Short mmCIF file of C-alpha atoms in Angstrom, two decimals:
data_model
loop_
_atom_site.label_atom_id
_atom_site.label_comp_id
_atom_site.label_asym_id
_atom_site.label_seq_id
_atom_site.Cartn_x
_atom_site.Cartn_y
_atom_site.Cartn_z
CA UNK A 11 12.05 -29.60 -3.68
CA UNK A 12 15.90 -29.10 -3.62
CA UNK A 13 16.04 -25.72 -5.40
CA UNK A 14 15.18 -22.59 -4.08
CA UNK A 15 11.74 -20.23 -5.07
CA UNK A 16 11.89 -16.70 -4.25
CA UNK A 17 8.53 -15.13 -4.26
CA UNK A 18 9.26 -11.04 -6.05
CA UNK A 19 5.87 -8.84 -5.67
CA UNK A 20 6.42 -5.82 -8.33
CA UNK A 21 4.44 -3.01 -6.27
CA UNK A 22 6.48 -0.05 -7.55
CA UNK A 23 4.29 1.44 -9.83
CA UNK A 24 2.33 4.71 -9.40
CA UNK A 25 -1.41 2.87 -9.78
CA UNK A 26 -2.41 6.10 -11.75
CA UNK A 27 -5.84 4.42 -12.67
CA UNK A 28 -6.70 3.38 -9.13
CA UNK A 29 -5.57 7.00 -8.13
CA UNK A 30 -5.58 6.33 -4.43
CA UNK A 31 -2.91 8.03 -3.59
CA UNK A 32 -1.01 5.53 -1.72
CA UNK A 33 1.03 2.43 -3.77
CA UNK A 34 -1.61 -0.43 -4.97
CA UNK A 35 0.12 -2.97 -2.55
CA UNK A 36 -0.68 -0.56 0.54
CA UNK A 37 -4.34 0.03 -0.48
CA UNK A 38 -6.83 -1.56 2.00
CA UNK A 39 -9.38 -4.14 0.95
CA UNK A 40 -11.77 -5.69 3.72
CA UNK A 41 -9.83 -3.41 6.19
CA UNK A 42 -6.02 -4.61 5.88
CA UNK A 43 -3.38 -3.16 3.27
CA UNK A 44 -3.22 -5.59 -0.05
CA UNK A 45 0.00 -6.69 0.60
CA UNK A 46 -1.07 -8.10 3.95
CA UNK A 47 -3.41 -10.33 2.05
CA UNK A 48 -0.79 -11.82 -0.05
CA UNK A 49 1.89 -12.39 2.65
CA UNK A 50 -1.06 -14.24 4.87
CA UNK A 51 -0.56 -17.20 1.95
CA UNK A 52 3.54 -16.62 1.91
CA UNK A 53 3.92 -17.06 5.76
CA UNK A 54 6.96 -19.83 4.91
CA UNK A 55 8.42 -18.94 1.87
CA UNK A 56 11.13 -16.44 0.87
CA UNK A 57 9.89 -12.90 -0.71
CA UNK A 58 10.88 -10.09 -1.85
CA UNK A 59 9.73 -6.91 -2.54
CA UNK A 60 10.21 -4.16 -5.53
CA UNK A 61 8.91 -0.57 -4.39
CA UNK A 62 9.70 2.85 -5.96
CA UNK A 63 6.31 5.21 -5.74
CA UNK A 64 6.36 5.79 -1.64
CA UNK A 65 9.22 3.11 -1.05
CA UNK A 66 9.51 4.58 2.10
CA UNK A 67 5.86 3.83 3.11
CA UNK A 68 5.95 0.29 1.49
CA UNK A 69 9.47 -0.32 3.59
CA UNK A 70 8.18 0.70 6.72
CA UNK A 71 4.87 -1.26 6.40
CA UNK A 72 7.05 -4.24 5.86
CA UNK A 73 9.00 -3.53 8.77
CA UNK A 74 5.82 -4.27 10.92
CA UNK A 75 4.69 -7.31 9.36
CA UNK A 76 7.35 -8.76 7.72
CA UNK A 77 10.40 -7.66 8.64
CA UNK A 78 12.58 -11.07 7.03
CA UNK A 79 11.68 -9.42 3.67
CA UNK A 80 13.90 -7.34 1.98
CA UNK A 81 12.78 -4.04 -0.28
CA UNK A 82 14.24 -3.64 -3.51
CA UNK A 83 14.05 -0.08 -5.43
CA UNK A 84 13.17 0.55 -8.91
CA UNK A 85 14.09 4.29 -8.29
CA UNK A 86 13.13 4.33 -12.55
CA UNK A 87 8.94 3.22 -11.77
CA UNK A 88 7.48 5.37 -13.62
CA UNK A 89 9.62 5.67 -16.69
CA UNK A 90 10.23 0.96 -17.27
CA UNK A 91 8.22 -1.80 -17.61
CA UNK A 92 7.49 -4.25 -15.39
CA UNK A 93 10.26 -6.62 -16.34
CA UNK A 94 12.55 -4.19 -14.76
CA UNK A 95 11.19 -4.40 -11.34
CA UNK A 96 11.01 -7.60 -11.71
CA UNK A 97 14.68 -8.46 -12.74
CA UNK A 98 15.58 -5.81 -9.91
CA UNK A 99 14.12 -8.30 -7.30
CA UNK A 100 15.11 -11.55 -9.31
CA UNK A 101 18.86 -10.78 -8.60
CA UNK A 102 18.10 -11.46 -5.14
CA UNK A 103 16.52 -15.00 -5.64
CA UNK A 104 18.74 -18.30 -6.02
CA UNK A 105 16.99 -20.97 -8.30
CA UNK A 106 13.50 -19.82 -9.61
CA UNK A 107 11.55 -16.88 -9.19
CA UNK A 108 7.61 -16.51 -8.80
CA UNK A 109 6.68 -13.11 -10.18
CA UNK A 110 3.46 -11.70 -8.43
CA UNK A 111 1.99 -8.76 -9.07
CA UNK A 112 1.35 -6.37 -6.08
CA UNK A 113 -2.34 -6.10 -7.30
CA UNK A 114 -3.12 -9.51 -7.51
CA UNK A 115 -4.80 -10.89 -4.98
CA UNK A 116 -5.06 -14.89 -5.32
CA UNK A 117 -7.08 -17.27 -3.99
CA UNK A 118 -5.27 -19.69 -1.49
CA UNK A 119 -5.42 -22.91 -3.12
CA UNK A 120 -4.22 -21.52 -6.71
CA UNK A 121 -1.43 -20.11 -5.18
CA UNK A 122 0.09 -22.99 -2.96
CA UNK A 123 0.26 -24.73 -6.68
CA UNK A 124 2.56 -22.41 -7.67
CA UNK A 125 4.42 -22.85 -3.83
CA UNK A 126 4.10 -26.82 -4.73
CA UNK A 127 4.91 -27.24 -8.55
CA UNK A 128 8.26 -27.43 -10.13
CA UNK A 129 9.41 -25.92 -13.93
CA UNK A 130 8.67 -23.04 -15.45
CA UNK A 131 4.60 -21.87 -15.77
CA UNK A 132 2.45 -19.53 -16.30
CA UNK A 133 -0.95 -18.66 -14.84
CA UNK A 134 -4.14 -17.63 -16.60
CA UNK A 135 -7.82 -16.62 -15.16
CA UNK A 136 -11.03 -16.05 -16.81
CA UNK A 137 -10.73 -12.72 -18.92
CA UNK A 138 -12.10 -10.14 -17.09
CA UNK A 139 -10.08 -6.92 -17.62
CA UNK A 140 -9.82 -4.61 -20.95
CA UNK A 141 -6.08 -4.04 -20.96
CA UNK A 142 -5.81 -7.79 -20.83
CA UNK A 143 -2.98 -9.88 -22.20
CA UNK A 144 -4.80 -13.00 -24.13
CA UNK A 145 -3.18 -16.67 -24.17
CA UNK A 146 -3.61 -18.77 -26.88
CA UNK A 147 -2.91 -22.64 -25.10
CA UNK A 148 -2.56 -25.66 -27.54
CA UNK A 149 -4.29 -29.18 -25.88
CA UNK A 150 -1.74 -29.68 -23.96
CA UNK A 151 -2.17 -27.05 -21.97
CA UNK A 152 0.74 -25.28 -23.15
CA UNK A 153 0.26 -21.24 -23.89
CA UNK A 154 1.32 -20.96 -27.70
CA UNK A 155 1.27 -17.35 -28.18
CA UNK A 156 0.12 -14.28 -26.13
CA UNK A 157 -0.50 -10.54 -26.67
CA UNK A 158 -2.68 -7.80 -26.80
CA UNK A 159 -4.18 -8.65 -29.53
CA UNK A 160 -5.32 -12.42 -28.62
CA UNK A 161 -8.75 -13.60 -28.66
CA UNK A 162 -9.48 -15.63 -26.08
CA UNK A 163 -11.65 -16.57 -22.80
CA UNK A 164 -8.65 -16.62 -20.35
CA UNK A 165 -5.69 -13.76 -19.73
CA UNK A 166 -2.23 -14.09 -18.67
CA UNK A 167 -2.71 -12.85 -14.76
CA UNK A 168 0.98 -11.73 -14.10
CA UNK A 169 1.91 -14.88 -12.62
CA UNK A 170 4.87 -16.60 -13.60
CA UNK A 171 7.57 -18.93 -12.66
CA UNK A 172 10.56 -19.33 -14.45
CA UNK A 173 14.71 -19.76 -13.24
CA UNK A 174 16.48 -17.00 -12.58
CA UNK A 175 18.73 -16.57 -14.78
CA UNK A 176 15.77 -16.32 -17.62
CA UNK A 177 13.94 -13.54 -15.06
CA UNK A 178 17.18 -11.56 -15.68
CA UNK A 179 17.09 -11.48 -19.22
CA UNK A 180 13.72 -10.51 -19.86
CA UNK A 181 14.92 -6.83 -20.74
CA UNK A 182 13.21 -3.62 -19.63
CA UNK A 183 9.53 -3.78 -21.32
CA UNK A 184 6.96 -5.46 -20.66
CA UNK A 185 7.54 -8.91 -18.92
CA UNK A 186 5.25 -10.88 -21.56
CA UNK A 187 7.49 -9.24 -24.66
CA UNK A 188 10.59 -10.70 -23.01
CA UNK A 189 8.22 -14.25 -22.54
CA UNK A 190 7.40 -14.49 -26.51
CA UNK A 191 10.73 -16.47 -27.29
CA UNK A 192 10.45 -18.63 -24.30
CA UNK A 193 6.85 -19.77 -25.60
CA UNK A 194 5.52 -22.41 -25.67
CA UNK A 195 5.37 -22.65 -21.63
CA UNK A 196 2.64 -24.35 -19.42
CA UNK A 197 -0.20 -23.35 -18.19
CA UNK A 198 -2.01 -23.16 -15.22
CA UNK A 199 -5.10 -21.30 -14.72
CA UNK A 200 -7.15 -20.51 -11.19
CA UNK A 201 -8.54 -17.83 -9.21
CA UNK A 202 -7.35 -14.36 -9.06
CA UNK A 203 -8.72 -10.62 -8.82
CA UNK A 204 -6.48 -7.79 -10.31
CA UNK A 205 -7.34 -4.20 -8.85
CA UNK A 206 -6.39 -1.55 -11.69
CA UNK A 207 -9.37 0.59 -11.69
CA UNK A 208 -11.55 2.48 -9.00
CA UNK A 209 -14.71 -0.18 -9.47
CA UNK A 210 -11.87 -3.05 -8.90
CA UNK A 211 -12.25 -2.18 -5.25
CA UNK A 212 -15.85 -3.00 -4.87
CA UNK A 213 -15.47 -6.18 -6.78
CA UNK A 214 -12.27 -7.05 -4.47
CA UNK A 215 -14.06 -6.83 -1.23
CA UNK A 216 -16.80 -8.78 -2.69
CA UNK A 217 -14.18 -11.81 -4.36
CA UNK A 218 -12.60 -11.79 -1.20
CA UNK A 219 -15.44 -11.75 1.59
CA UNK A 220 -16.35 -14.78 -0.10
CA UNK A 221 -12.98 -16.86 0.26
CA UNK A 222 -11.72 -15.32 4.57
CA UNK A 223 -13.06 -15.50 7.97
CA UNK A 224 -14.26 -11.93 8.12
CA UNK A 225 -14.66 -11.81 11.62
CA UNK A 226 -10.78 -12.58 12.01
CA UNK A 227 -9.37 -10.82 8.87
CA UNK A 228 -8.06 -14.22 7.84
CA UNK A 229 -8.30 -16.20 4.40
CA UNK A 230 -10.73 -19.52 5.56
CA UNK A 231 -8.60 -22.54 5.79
CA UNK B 14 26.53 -11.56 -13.93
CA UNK B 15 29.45 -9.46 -12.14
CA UNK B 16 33.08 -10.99 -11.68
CA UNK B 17 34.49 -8.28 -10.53
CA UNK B 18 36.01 -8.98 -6.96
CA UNK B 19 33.33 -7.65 -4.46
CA UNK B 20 34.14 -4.79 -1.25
CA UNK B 21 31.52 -4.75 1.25
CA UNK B 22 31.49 -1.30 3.13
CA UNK B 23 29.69 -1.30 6.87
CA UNK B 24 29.10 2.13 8.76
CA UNK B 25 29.38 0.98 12.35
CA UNK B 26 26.93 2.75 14.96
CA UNK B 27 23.46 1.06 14.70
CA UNK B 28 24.72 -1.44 11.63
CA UNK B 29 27.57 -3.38 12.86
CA UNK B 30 26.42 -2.37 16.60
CA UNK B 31 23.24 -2.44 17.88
CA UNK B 32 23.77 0.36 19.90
CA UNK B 33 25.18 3.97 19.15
CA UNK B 34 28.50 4.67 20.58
CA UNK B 35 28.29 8.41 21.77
CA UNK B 36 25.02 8.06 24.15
CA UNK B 37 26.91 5.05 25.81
CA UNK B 38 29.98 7.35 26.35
CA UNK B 39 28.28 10.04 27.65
CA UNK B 40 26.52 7.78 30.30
CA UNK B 41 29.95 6.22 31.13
CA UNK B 42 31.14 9.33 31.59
CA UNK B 43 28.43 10.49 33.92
CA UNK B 44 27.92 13.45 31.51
CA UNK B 45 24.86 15.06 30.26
CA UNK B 46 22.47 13.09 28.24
CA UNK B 47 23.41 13.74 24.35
CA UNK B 48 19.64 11.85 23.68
CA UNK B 49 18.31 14.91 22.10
CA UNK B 50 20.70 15.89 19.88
CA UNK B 51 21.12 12.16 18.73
CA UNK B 52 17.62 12.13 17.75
CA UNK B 53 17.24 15.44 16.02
CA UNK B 54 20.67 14.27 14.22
CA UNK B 55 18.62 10.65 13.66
CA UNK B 56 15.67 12.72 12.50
CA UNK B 57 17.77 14.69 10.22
CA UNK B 58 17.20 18.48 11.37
CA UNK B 59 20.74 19.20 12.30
CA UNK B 60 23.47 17.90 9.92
CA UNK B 61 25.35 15.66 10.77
CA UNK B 62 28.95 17.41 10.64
CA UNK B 63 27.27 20.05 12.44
CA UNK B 64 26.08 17.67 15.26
CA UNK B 65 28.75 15.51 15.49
CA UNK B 66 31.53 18.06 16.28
CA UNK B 67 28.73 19.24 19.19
CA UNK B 68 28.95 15.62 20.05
CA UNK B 69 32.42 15.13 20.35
CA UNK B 70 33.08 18.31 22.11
CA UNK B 71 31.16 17.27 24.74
CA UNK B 72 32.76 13.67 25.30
CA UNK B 73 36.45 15.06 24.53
CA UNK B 74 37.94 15.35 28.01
CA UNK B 75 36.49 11.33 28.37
CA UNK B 76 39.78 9.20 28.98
CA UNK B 77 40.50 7.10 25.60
CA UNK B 78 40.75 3.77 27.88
CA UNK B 79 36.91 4.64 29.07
CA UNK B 80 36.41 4.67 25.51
CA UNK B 81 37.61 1.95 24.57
CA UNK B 82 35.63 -0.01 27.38
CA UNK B 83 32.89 1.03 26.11
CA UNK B 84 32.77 0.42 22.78
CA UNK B 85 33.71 -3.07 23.67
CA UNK B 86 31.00 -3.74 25.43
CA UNK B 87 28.35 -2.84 23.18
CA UNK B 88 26.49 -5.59 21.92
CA UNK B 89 26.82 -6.48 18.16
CA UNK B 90 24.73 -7.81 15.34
CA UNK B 91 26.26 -11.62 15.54
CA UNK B 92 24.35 -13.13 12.47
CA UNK B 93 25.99 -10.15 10.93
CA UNK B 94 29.45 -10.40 12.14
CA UNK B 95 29.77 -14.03 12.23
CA UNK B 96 29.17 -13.35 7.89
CA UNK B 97 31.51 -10.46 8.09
CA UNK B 98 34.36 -12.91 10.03
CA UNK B 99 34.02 -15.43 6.86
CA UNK B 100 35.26 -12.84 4.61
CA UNK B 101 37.34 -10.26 6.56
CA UNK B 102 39.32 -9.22 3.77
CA UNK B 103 36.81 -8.87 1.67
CA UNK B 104 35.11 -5.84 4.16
CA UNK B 105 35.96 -2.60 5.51
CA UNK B 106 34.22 -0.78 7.87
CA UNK B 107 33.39 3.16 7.12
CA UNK B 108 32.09 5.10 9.95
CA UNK B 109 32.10 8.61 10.84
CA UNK B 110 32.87 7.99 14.55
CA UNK B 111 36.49 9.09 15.42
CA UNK B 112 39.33 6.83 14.87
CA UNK B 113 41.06 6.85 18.43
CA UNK B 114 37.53 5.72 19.98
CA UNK B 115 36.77 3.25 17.13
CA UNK B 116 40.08 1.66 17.21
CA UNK B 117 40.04 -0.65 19.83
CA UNK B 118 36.73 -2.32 17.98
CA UNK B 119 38.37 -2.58 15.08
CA UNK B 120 41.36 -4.55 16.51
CA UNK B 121 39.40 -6.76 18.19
CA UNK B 122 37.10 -7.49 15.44
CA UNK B 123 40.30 -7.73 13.21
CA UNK B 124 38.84 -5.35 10.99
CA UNK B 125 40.34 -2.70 8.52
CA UNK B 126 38.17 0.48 8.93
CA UNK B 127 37.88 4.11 7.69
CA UNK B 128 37.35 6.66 10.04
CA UNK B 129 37.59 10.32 11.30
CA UNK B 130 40.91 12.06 12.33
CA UNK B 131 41.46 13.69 15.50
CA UNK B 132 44.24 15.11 17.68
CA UNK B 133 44.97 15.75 20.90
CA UNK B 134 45.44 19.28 22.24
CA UNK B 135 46.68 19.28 26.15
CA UNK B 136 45.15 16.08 26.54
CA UNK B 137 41.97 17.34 24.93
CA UNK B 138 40.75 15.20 21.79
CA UNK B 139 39.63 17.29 19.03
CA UNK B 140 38.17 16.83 15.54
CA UNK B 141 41.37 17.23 13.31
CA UNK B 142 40.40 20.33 10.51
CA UNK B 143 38.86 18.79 7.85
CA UNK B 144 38.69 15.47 9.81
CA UNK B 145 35.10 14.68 9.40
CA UNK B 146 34.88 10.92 7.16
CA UNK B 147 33.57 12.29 3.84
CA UNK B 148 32.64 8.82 3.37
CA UNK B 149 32.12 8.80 -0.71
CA UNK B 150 36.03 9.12 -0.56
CA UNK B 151 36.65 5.78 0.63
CA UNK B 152 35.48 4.59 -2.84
CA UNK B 153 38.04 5.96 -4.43
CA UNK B 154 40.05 3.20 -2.96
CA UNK B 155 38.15 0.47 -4.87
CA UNK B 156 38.56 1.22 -8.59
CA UNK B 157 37.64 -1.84 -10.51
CA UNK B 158 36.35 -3.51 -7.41
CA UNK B 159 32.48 -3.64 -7.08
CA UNK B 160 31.37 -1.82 -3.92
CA UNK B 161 28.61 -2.55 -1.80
CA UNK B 162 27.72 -0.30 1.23
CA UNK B 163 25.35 -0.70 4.04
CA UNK B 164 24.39 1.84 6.19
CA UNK B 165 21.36 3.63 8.03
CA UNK B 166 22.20 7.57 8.91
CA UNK B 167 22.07 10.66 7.03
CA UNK B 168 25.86 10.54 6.34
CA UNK B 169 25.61 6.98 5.05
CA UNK B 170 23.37 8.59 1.97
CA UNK B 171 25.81 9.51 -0.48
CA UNK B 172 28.18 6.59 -0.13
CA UNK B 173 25.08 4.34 -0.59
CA UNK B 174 24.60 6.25 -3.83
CA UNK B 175 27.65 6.23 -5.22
CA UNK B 176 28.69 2.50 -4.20
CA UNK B 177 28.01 0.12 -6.77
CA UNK B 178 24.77 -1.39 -4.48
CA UNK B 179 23.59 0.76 -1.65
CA UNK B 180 21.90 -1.14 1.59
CA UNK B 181 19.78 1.15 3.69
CA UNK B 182 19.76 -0.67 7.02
CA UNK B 183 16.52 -0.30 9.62
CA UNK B 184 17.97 -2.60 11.85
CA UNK B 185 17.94 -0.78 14.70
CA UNK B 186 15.58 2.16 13.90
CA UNK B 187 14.08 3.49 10.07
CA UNK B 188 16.47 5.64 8.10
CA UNK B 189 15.68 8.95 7.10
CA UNK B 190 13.88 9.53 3.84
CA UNK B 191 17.38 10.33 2.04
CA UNK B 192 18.96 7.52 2.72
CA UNK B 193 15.62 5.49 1.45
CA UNK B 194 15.61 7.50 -1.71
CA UNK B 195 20.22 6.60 -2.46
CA UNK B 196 19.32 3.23 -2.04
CA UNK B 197 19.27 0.12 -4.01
CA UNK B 198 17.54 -2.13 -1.41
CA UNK B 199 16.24 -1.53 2.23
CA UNK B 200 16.41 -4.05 4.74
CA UNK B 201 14.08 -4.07 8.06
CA UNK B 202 16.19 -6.61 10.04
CA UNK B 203 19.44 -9.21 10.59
CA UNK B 204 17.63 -11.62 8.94
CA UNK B 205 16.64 -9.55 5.31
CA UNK B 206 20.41 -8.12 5.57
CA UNK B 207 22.56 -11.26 5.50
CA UNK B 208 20.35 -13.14 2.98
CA UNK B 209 20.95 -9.94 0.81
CA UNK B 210 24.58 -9.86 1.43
CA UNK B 211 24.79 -13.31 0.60
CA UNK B 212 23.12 -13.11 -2.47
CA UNK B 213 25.00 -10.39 -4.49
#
């Protein structure tokens, strides 16, 4: 591919429902911080990060592991949206930007499609959560309409890929408000495990015991 | 999208440099160690005007050509510099270190630079009064120009506030919380810095 993809993780928010006391991103699962899990699958590609609630703690983790990636602020966490840490890290990025959430862990193979694919997408799991974002997607596998109010079997799961210059003018709300006019987009669903809520982390360990090499911390090949 | 003509603003010590200047003098010198009070200053307990006049009382009988060999020989960031020497007129550097000792760096860098004013007393440098870089100043020089500043020390936090988009740099060591908390984007090495740089 000739064009540039910047991978942004939003882990500025607070995580009030998890109430951990440390930033999602940070929070171990299986022993190593969240974050760790994510950059294990992003060992070649370009990322950035947006931090605000303990910055300082998310920077200087970084430092250690991945100290190529830079650490954008959104100083304003716990008063936007998520589309404004997002566009925060987006100005960094060239061509396109893949959004990922910093409590999102994703299973290998789904994300190396996103690494792979070209144009803009957007991914969907199996509905699991309550606050979920539904996807209505037309037989072509392109997602029609999405919202809160949505019936349907799969949810939008944060991920999204789209050029840079439409990450930027996705306002301040909510990332899938600023998405609405830029429906219909395509679709591609797979394996993820968002951790919102205290009984998240049981389930997390579980998901991802199943897919690494416990003995050596590492996602099986 | 900006089009406003961009400034980019480098402290020096531990950003442009990889090491600090003072220590280096003092060892030159064959004076005592100023470690410990570069570290609590690092750390943030004593401010920094505070600890820097300590500083350069203690190095102030040094001979200017010493100096000057010295801060020569200290090694540089050259990812960093080599970008800075693509766009010289497009960056100044702002650094609290005092201009007589600084001077020779800039010269040979070919760099314009803001610094702090001393004298000399009987062949004595001093601190000039009110010579201490208040670095915010130097923005007042860029009106209409969009200002980006980079820095890593407690005296770098207010600049990297008030500058249009403030770089905390942990290049050489992590910044203290307030310069974390002024910033717009924190970078943990070479690498992270000049893809930033290159991207605003």
């Amino acid at each position: 591919m000739s064009s540039s993809l910047t991978v942004v993780i939003s882990a500025a928010g607070i995580g009030s429902r998890l109430d951990y006391g440390l930033p999602k991103c940070l929070v171990p699962v299986l022993g190593r911080p969240l974050i760790d899990w994510q950059l294990d699958l992003l060992k070649d590609v370009e990322v950035v990060v947006v931090a605000g609630f303990q910055a300082h703690a998310v920077a200087n983790h970084l430092r250690d592991v991945r100290p190529d990636v830079p650490v954008v602020m959104n100083h304003d966490f716990h008063a936007t949206g998520t589309a404004a840490s997002l566009r925060r890290g987006a100005q960094l990025a060239q061509d396109w930007v893949l959004s990922l959430d910093g409590d999102l862990l994703v299973a290998p193979s789904y994300l190396q499609r996103w690494l792979d694919g070209d144009g803009a997408c957007i991914g969907v799991s199996p509905r699991t959560t309550r606050e979920a974002v539904g996807l209505e997607i037309d037989s072509s596998g392109f997602g029609q309409s999405m919202g809160f109010d949505i019936e349907s079997d799969v949810e939008w799961n944060g991920l999204l890929r789209m050029p840079r210059d439409v990450v930027l003018g996705l306002g301040d709300g909510h990332v899938f408000e600023g998405l609405l006019s830029k429906l219909p987009i395509p679709v591609l669903e797979g394996d993820t495990l968002e951790i919102d809520h205290p009984e998240d982390l049981d389930r997390a360990a579980t998901w991802l015991a199943e897919r690494v090499d416990e003995t050596r911390a590492q996602w099986t090949p | 999208m900006t089009h406003r003509r961009t400034m980019f603003l480098f402290d020096l010590d531990g950003t442009l440099t990889r090491d600090e200047l003072l220590p280096k003098i003092a060892a030159a010198a064959k004076l005592p160690s100023l470690d410990e009070l570069t570290s609590r200053t690092i750390a943030g307990e004593i401010p920094f005007r505070e600890s820097f006049r300590m500083r350069v009382e203690m190095l102030s009988t040094v001979p200017v050509e010493l100096v000057a060999e010295v801060i020569l020989s200290l090694p540089v960031h050259e990812q960093l510099m080599s970008w800075i020497g693509e766009r010289r007129d497009d960056v100044r550097v702002v650094t609290g270190n005092v201009d007589r000792w600084v001077q020779p760096w800039l010269d040979h860098h070919n760099l314009v630079g803001y610094s702090s004013k001393s004298e000399m007393v009987d062949g004595t440098l001093r601190l000039a009064t009110d010579g201490i870089l208040e670095k915010s100043t130097v923005l007042a020089d860029f009106v209409g120009v969009r200002t980006v500043m980079v820095g890593d020390g407690a005296n770098d936090a207010q600049i990297i506030r008030d500058a249009d988009f403030g770089i905390a740099s942990q290049l050489i060591h992590a910044a203290p919380e307030v310069v974390l908390e002024s910033a717009d984007c924190i970078v943990n090495s070479e690498e992270a810095l000049c893809r930033v740089l290159s991207r605003l």
